[in-house]
Coordinates of C-alpha atoms in Angstrom, one line a residue:
Chain M
M348 CA -117.2 -157.3 -42.6
Q349 CA -116.5 -154.7 -45.3
A350 CA -113.7 -156.7 -46.7
A351 CA -116.0 -159.8 -46.9
A352 CA -118.7 -157.7 -48.5
L353 CA -116.4 -156.4 -51.1
S354 CA -115.0 -159.8 -52.0
S355 CA -118.5 -161.3 -52.1
A356 CA -119.6 -158.6 -54.4
A357 CA -116.7 -159.3 -56.8
G358 CA -117.5 -163.1 -56.7
T359 CA -114.2 -164.0 -55.0
D360 CA -113.2 -165.9 -51.8
T361 CA -113.8 -164.5 -48.4
P362 CA -110.6 -163.1 -47.0
A363 CA -109.0 -164.7 -44.0
P364 CA -109.3 -162.9 -40.8
G365 CA -106.4 -160.6 -40.1
L366 CA -104.9 -160.4 -43.5
S367 CA -106.9 -159.7 -46.7
Y368 CA -107.2 -161.8 -49.8
A369 CA -103.8 -161.1 -51.4
W370 CA -101.3 -163.0 -49.2
P371 CA -102.4 -166.6 -49.7
R372 CA -102.4 -166.3 -53.4
M373 CA -98.9 -164.8 -53.4
F374 CA -97.1 -167.8 -52.0
P375 CA -95.4 -168.7 -55.4
G376 CA -94.2 -165.1 -55.5
I377 CA -92.9 -165.2 -52.0
K378 CA -91.1 -168.5 -52.7
L379 CA -89.4 -166.8 -55.7
A380 CA -88.4 -163.8 -53.6
L381 CA -86.9 -166.2 -51.0
L382 CA -84.9 -168.0 -53.7
A383 CA -83.7 -164.6 -55.0
A384 CA -82.7 -163.6 -51.5
C385 CA -80.7 -166.9 -51.1
A386 CA -79.0 -166.2 -54.4
L387 CA -78.0 -162.7 -53.1
T388 CA -76.1 -164.2 -50.2
V389 CA -73.2 -165.3 -52.5
P390 CA -70.2 -163.0 -51.9
L391 CA -69.9 -160.5 -54.7
A392 CA -66.3 -159.5 -54.3
A393 CA -63.4 -159.7 -52.0
G394 CA -62.5 -156.5 -50.1
A395 CA -64.3 -153.7 -48.4
H396 CA -64.0 -149.9 -48.0
A397 CA -60.5 -148.9 -49.3
H398 CA -58.5 -146.5 -47.2
L399 CA -55.0 -145.2 -47.8
L400 CA -52.5 -147.1 -45.7
R401 CA -49.3 -145.2 -46.7
S402 CA -48.0 -143.0 -49.5
T403 CA -44.6 -142.1 -51.0
P404 CA -43.9 -139.2 -50.4
A405 CA -45.3 -139.9 -46.9
A406 CA -47.9 -137.6 -45.3
A407 CA -46.3 -134.5 -43.7
S408 CA -42.8 -135.5 -45.0
V409 CA -40.2 -132.8 -45.9
L410 CA -38.2 -133.6 -49.0
A411 CA -34.9 -132.2 -50.2
V412 CA -35.4 -133.7 -53.8
A413 CA -38.5 -133.4 -55.9
P414 CA -40.2 -136.8 -56.2
A415 CA -40.7 -138.2 -59.7
Q416 CA -43.5 -140.5 -58.7
L417 CA -46.3 -140.7 -56.3
Q418 CA -47.1 -144.1 -54.7
L419 CA -50.4 -144.8 -53.0
D420 CA -51.0 -148.0 -51.0
F421 CA -54.6 -148.8 -50.2
S422 CA -56.0 -151.3 -47.7
E423 CA -57.9 -153.1 -50.5
T424 CA -58.0 -153.0 -54.2
A425 CA -59.6 -149.9 -55.5
V426 CA -60.0 -147.9 -58.7
L427 CA -58.5 -144.4 -58.4
T428 CA -61.0 -142.0 -59.8
S429 CA -59.5 -138.6 -59.0
L430 CA -56.1 -137.4 -58.0
S431 CA -55.0 -133.8 -57.7
L432 CA -52.0 -131.9 -56.5
E433 CA -52.2 -128.4 -55.1
R434 CA -49.3 -126.2 -54.3
S435 CA -49.8 -123.7 -51.4
G436 CA -50.3 -120.3 -52.8
D437 CA -51.2 -121.5 -56.4
P438 CA -54.7 -120.8 -57.3
V439 CA -55.0 -123.7 -59.8
R440 CA -55.2 -127.3 -58.6
Q441 CA -53.3 -129.7 -60.9
K442 CA -55.3 -132.7 -61.9
L443 CA -53.2 -135.9 -62.1
T444 CA -56.1 -138.3 -62.6
P445 CA -55.2 -141.2 -64.8
R446 CA -58.1 -142.9 -66.7
P447 CA -59.8 -145.3 -64.3
G448 CA -58.2 -148.7 -64.8
A449 CA -58.4 -152.1 -63.1
P450 CA -58.7 -152.1 -59.3
Q451 CA -55.3 -152.1 -57.7
A452 CA -54.0 -151.9 -54.1
R453 CA -50.9 -150.1 -55.1
L454 CA -50.9 -147.2 -57.5
V455 CA -47.9 -145.4 -58.9
I456 CA -48.4 -142.1 -60.8
E457 CA -45.8 -140.1 -62.5
L458 CA -45.5 -136.5 -61.2
P459 CA -44.7 -133.4 -63.2
P460 CA -41.6 -131.5 -62.3
L461 CA -42.2 -129.8 -58.9
V462 CA -40.8 -126.6 -57.5
A463 CA -40.2 -125.9 -53.8
G464 CA -43.3 -125.4 -51.7
S465 CA -46.0 -127.1 -49.7
Y466 CA -48.2 -129.6 -51.6
L467 CA -51.6 -131.1 -50.9
V468 CA -52.5 -134.3 -52.6
R469 CA -56.3 -135.1 -52.8
W470 CA -57.5 -138.6 -53.9
R471 CA -60.7 -140.4 -54.5
A472 CA -61.2 -144.1 -55.1
L473 CA -64.0 -146.5 -55.8
S474 CA -63.9 -149.5 -53.4
A475 CA -65.0 -153.1 -54.1
D476 CA -68.2 -152.5 -52.0
G477 CA -69.2 -149.7 -54.4
H478 CA -68.4 -146.9 -51.9
I479 CA -66.3 -143.9 -52.8
S480 CA -63.4 -143.2 -50.4
S481 CA -61.5 -140.0 -50.3
G482 CA -58.7 -138.4 -48.5
S483 CA -55.8 -135.9 -48.6
F484 CA -52.3 -135.6 -47.3
G485 CA -49.5 -133.0 -47.6
F486 CA -45.7 -132.9 -48.1
T487 CA -43.2 -130.1 -48.4
L488 CA -40.4 -129.8 -51.0
Q489 CA -37.5 -127.7 -49.6
A490 CA -35.8 -125.1 -51.7
K491 CA -32.2 -126.0 -52.7
Chain W
M524 CA -73.1 -127.7 -52.2
S525 CA -70.5 -130.3 -52.8
P526 CA -71.4 -133.4 -54.8
D527 CA -71.0 -135.5 -51.6
A528 CA -73.4 -133.4 -49.7
L529 CA -75.9 -133.4 -52.6
Y530 CA -75.5 -137.1 -53.0
V531 CA -76.3 -137.8 -49.3
T532 CA -79.3 -135.4 -49.4
V533 CA -80.7 -137.2 -52.5
R534 CA -79.9 -140.6 -50.8
A535 CA -81.9 -139.7 -47.7
A536 CA -84.9 -138.5 -49.9
C537 CA -84.6 -141.7 -51.9
F538 CA -84.9 -143.8 -48.7
L539 CA -88.0 -141.9 -47.8
S540 CA -89.8 -142.4 -51.1
L541 CA -88.6 -146.0 -51.7
F542 CA -89.7 -147.2 -48.3
Q543 CA -92.9 -145.3 -48.6
A544 CA -93.6 -147.0 -52.0
C545 CA -92.7 -150.5 -50.8
G546 CA -94.5 -150.2 -47.5
T547 CA -97.6 -148.9 -49.3
S548 CA -97.6 -152.1 -51.4
F549 CA -97.3 -154.3 -48.3
F550 CA -100.1 -152.3 -46.6
L551 CA -102.5 -152.6 -49.6
A552 CA -101.7 -156.3 -50.1
A553 CA -102.4 -157.0 -46.4
W554 CA -105.3 -154.8 -45.6
G555 CA -106.4 -153.0 -48.8
A556 CA -109.6 -155.0 -49.3
G557 CA -111.0 -153.8 -46.0
L558 CA -110.5 -150.1 -46.9
P559 CA -113.1 -149.2 -49.5
R560 CA -112.8 -145.4 -49.0
S561 CA -109.1 -144.9 -48.5
A562 CA -107.5 -147.7 -50.7
G563 CA -107.5 -145.4 -53.8
H564 CA -105.8 -142.6 -51.8
I565 CA -103.2 -145.0 -50.4
A566 CA -102.5 -146.5 -53.9
R567 CA -102.0 -142.9 -55.3
L568 CA -99.6 -142.2 -52.5
G569 CA -97.6 -145.4 -53.2
R570 CA -97.6 -144.6 -57.0
R571 CA -96.3 -141.1 -56.5
A572 CA -93.7 -142.3 -53.9
A573 CA -92.5 -144.9 -56.4
A574 CA -92.2 -142.3 -59.2
V575 CA -90.3 -139.9 -57.1
G576 CA -88.1 -142.8 -55.8
A577 CA -87.3 -143.9 -59.3
M578 CA -86.2 -140.4 -60.2
L579 CA -84.1 -140.1 -57.1
V580 CA -82.4 -143.4 -57.7
L581 CA -81.5 -142.1 -61.2
A582 CA -80.2 -138.9 -59.7
Q583 CA -78.1 -140.9 -57.2
Q584 CA -76.6 -143.0 -60.0
L585 CA -75.7 -139.9 -62.0
L586 CA -74.1 -138.2 -59.0
E587 CA -71.8 -141.2 -58.3
A588 CA -69.6 -140.0 -61.2
A589 CA -69.5 -136.5 -59.7
R590 CA -68.5 -138.0 -56.4
M591 CA -65.8 -140.0 -58.1
A592 CA -64.3 -136.9 -59.7
G593 CA -64.8 -134.7 -56.6
D594 CA -66.6 -132.0 -58.6
Y595 CA -69.7 -131.7 -60.9
A596 CA -67.5 -132.0 -64.0
G597 CA -67.7 -135.8 -63.3
L598 CA -71.3 -135.7 -64.4
F599 CA -70.2 -135.3 -68.0
D600 CA -67.3 -137.7 -67.9
G601 CA -68.3 -140.8 -69.9
G602 CA -65.6 -143.0 -68.4
L603 CA -66.6 -142.2 -64.8
Q604 CA -70.3 -142.7 -65.6
W605 CA -69.5 -146.1 -67.2
L606 CA -67.5 -147.0 -64.1
A607 CA -70.4 -146.0 -61.9
L608 CA -72.8 -148.0 -64.0
A609 CA -70.6 -151.1 -63.9
S610 CA -70.0 -150.9 -60.1
S611 CA -72.1 -152.8 -57.5
G612 CA -73.9 -149.5 -56.8
G613 CA -75.0 -149.3 -60.5
A614 CA -76.4 -152.8 -60.2
A615 CA -78.3 -151.9 -57.0
H616 CA -79.7 -148.7 -58.5
G617 CA -80.8 -150.5 -61.6
L618 CA -82.7 -153.2 -59.6
Q619 CA -84.2 -150.5 -57.3
A620 CA -85.4 -148.5 -60.3
F621 CA -86.9 -151.6 -61.9
G622 CA -88.6 -152.6 -58.7
L623 CA -90.1 -149.1 -58.3
L624 CA -91.3 -149.2 -61.9
L625 CA -93.1 -152.4 -61.0
V626 CA -94.7 -150.7 -58.0
M627 CA -95.8 -147.8 -60.2
S628 CA -97.3 -150.3 -62.7
G629 CA -99.0 -152.3 -60.0
L630 CA -100.6 -149.6 -57.9
P631 CA -103.2 -148.1 -60.1
L632 CA -105.6 -150.6 -58.4
P633 CA -108.9 -151.2 -60.0
T634 CA -112.0 -151.2 -57.7
P635 CA -113.5 -153.3 -56.3
L636 CA -110.2 -154.6 -54.8
G637 CA -111.3 -158.3 -54.7
T638 CA -111.1 -158.9 -58.4
A639 CA -108.4 -161.1 -60.1
L640 CA -107.0 -158.0 -61.9
A641 CA -106.6 -156.2 -58.6
R642 CA -104.8 -159.2 -57.1
R643 CA -102.4 -159.4 -60.1
R644 CA -101.7 -155.7 -59.8
C645 CA -101.1 -156.0 -56.1
A646 CA -98.8 -159.0 -56.6
L647 CA -96.8 -156.9 -59.2
A648 CA -96.4 -154.0 -56.8
L649 CA -95.4 -156.5 -54.1
A650 CA -92.8 -158.2 -56.3
G651 CA -91.4 -154.8 -57.2
S652 CA -91.1 -153.8 -53.5
V653 CA -89.3 -157.1 -52.7
L654 CA -86.8 -156.4 -55.6
A655 CA -86.2 -152.8 -54.5
I656 CA -85.5 -153.9 -51.0
L657 CA -83.2 -156.9 -52.0
A658 CA -81.3 -154.5 -54.3
F659 CA -79.7 -152.9 -51.1
T660 CA -77.9 -156.2 -50.5
L661 CA -76.1 -155.9 -53.9
T662 CA -73.8 -153.1 -52.7
G663 CA -72.4 -151.6 -49.6
H664 CA -70.6 -153.1 -46.6
T665 CA -72.6 -156.4 -46.5
S666 CA -72.0 -157.2 -50.1
V667 CA -68.3 -157.8 -49.6
A668 CA -68.2 -158.8 -45.9
P669 CA -67.0 -162.4 -45.1
G670 CA -70.3 -163.0 -43.3
R671 CA -72.4 -162.2 -46.3
P672 CA -74.5 -165.4 -46.3
V673 CA -75.9 -164.3 -42.9
L674 CA -75.5 -160.5 -43.2
A675 CA -77.3 -160.0 -46.5
P676 CA -80.6 -161.8 -45.4
L677 CA -80.4 -159.9 -42.1
L678 CA -80.1 -156.6 -44.0
A679 CA -83.1 -157.7 -46.2
V680 CA -85.2 -158.5 -43.2
H681 CA -84.1 -155.3 -41.4
L682 CA -85.1 -153.1 -44.5
G683 CA -88.3 -155.1 -45.1
I684 CA -89.5 -154.3 -41.6
V685 CA -88.5 -150.7 -42.0
A686 CA -90.6 -150.5 -45.2
F687 CA -93.5 -152.3 -43.5
W688 CA -93.4 -149.9 -40.5
F689 CA -92.5 -146.6 -42.2
G690 CA -94.7 -147.3 -45.2
A691 CA -97.7 -148.0 -43.1
L692 CA -97.7 -144.7 -41.2
A693 CA -99.0 -142.4 -44.0
P694 CA -101.6 -145.0 -45.1
L695 CA -102.8 -145.3 -41.5
Y696 CA -103.1 -141.5 -41.5
L697 CA -105.3 -141.7 -44.7
V698 CA -107.3 -144.5 -43.2
L699 CA -108.1 -142.3 -40.1
A700 CA -109.0 -139.4 -42.4
H701 CA -111.3 -141.3 -44.9
E702 CA -112.6 -144.5 -43.4
S703 CA -115.6 -145.1 -41.1
Q704 CA -114.8 -145.5 -37.4
A705 CA -115.3 -149.2 -37.5
A706 CA -113.0 -149.7 -40.6
A707 CA -110.3 -147.5 -39.1
N708 CA -110.4 -149.3 -35.8
Q709 CA -110.1 -152.7 -37.6
A710 CA -107.2 -151.5 -39.7
L711 CA -105.3 -150.1 -36.7
R712 CA -105.9 -153.3 -34.7
R713 CA -104.7 -155.5 -37.5
F714 CA -101.6 -153.3 -38.1
S715 CA -100.8 -153.3 -34.4
A716 CA -101.2 -157.1 -34.1
I717 CA -98.4 -157.6 -36.7
A718 CA -96.3 -154.6 -35.8
V719 CA -95.9 -155.7 -32.2
F720 CA -94.1 -158.9 -33.4
L721 CA -92.2 -157.4 -36.4
V722 CA -90.9 -154.1 -35.0
P723 CA -88.8 -155.7 -32.2
V724 CA -87.1 -157.8 -34.9
L725 CA -85.8 -154.5 -36.4
P726 CA -83.3 -153.6 -33.7
L727 CA -82.3 -157.2 -33.3
A728 CA -81.5 -157.5 -37.0
G729 CA -79.7 -154.1 -36.8
L730 CA -77.6 -155.1 -33.8
A731 CA -76.8 -158.5 -35.5
L732 CA -75.7 -156.5 -38.6
A733 CA -73.6 -154.2 -36.5
W734 CA -72.1 -157.2 -34.7
G735 CA -71.1 -158.7 -38.1
L736 CA -69.7 -155.5 -39.6
V737 CA -68.2 -153.5 -36.7
P738 CA -64.8 -154.7 -35.7
G739 CA -65.0 -153.6 -32.1
F740 CA -66.3 -151.2 -29.6
A741 CA -63.6 -148.7 -30.5
V742 CA -65.7 -147.8 -33.5
L743 CA -68.2 -146.1 -31.2
R744 CA -65.7 -143.3 -30.7
Q745 CA -65.5 -142.8 -34.5
P746 CA -68.1 -141.1 -36.8
Y747 CA -69.5 -144.4 -37.9
G748 CA -70.2 -145.5 -34.3
E749 CA -71.5 -142.1 -33.3
L750 CA -74.0 -142.2 -36.2
L751 CA -75.0 -145.7 -35.3
L752 CA -75.7 -144.6 -31.7
A753 CA -77.7 -141.6 -33.1
K754 CA -79.8 -144.2 -35.0
L755 CA -80.4 -146.2 -31.8
V756 CA -81.5 -143.0 -30.0
G757 CA -83.9 -142.2 -32.8
F758 CA -85.3 -145.7 -32.7
A759 CA -85.8 -145.6 -28.9
L760 CA -87.8 -142.4 -29.3
L761 CA -89.9 -144.1 -32.0
M762 CA -90.5 -147.0 -29.7
V763 CA -91.9 -144.5 -27.1
L764 CA -94.2 -143.0 -29.6
A765 CA -95.3 -146.4 -31.0
A766 CA -96.0 -147.7 -27.5
F767 CA -98.1 -144.5 -26.7
N768 CA -100.1 -145.2 -29.9
R769 CA -100.6 -148.9 -29.2
W770 CA -101.5 -148.7 -25.5
R771 CA -103.1 -145.3 -25.1
L772 CA -104.4 -143.8 -28.3
V773 CA -105.6 -146.8 -30.3
P774 CA -107.6 -148.3 -27.4
A775 CA -109.1 -144.9 -26.6
L776 CA -110.2 -144.5 -30.2
A777 CA -111.7 -148.0 -30.2
R778 CA -113.5 -147.3 -26.9
S779 CA -114.9 -143.8 -27.3
G780 CA -114.2 -142.8 -30.9
H781 CA -112.1 -139.9 -29.6
G782 CA -108.4 -139.4 -30.1
G783 CA -108.2 -139.7 -33.9
V784 CA -106.6 -136.2 -34.2
A785 CA -104.0 -137.1 -31.5
L786 CA -103.3 -140.4 -33.2
R787 CA -102.8 -138.6 -36.6
R788 CA -100.4 -136.2 -34.9
T789 CA -98.3 -139.0 -33.4
L790 CA -98.2 -140.7 -36.8
V791 CA -96.8 -137.5 -38.3
A792 CA -94.3 -137.3 -35.5
E793 CA -93.3 -140.9 -36.2
I794 CA -92.8 -140.1 -39.9
A795 CA -90.7 -137.1 -39.0
L796 CA -88.5 -139.1 -36.6
L797 CA -88.1 -141.9 -39.1
A798 CA -87.1 -139.3 -41.8
M799 CA -84.4 -138.1 -39.4
V800 CA -83.2 -141.7 -38.9
F801 CA -83.1 -142.1 -42.7
A802 CA -81.0 -138.9 -43.0
V803 CA -78.5 -140.3 -40.4
T804 CA -78.4 -143.6 -42.3
A805 CA -77.8 -141.8 -45.6
V806 CA -74.7 -140.1 -44.0
L807 CA -73.6 -143.3 -42.3
T808 CA -73.7 -145.5 -45.4
G809 CA -72.7 -142.8 -47.8
Y810 CA -69.6 -141.4 -46.1
Y811 CA -68.3 -143.9 -43.6
A812 CA -67.3 -147.5 -43.2
P813 CA -67.4 -149.7 -40.1
D814 CA -63.8 -151.0 -40.7
H815 CA -62.0 -147.7 -39.9

């Protein structure tokens, strides 16, 4: 009743029972929204949440010779956004992050000369679905 | 607090404000004309929620670069900020912010609500709400899943109903506080008549999404699956409260005029429970993936 009184006072149509005045007049907008929704069903990219499949040096490996490179193999193409190397006992974490480049499933990064010790590698990557994955693994370099 | 933890906190708060803003637009478009005393209060709530939501969307976007770097120095890294902006998350945040700005522009509703100007404003807020909800399909797991033609519409339906339900709770509280007994009863009856059909679609769409995204039952023993189960438990509790409202408190209010205070309390409890479900969802979608 109040809705009807309000609409009449404003010189407009009487609202339908249940829903008020706005819905019937919004059909063109709703059609546009449905079209937009259909357009959004087109796949945006191939791939999903990237996670680390394997690395060289491998996680928990013990090496006799210092590696010159670090290789990361991801489950999907991803953009590496952060990479750091931390030697046990060293207060400073060494950042190895290259400038973000094209998405890749395999990344090879040159390592600085390493001395004996236990190392922790931390990485972060942007996946195709927009999510940021992260992880870490360690390896040990034996003293000669 | 790490950038990841702050991001998830902001994301949860963003869910709250965005769904409140969108749901308020739906509520006013559907029933605003029958609420002469509370429509202004409800519109103000929606406008404020949209303003807060737009700011939180911006904060989320800026924090993406900090998450990429793993520390707050990323906030000032132009390369990472550009990468975040060019990502699917950047597109989604842009569309969400635009949608919320439309809601903000549409919700200063002129009175009386039956005028052509009020209708146009309402349509603007409604269009903004639809865009803000559709923006979620631009990024995340459904955006790259092989079943996207089915999963993206399912996600949009799921989130649209979340906005309709969650966004109606605070307006209903305001209706109970400001409207006459007759107008409040009518609004509650009309909301219940639609909610009783829409709300059951929510878990169905959610389960269909999980069916399409989750590779197998083994995921239930991983954090993603555990959080998904926590969402289901939260939803089950919400159903108990909603059923109590629909079959006990609303009829009692209509019959005797008593129970308004109890109804308002259960509405607040529903809002609190849904806020917890949003927090779980923010962790679920911010940290974990269904595929591992």
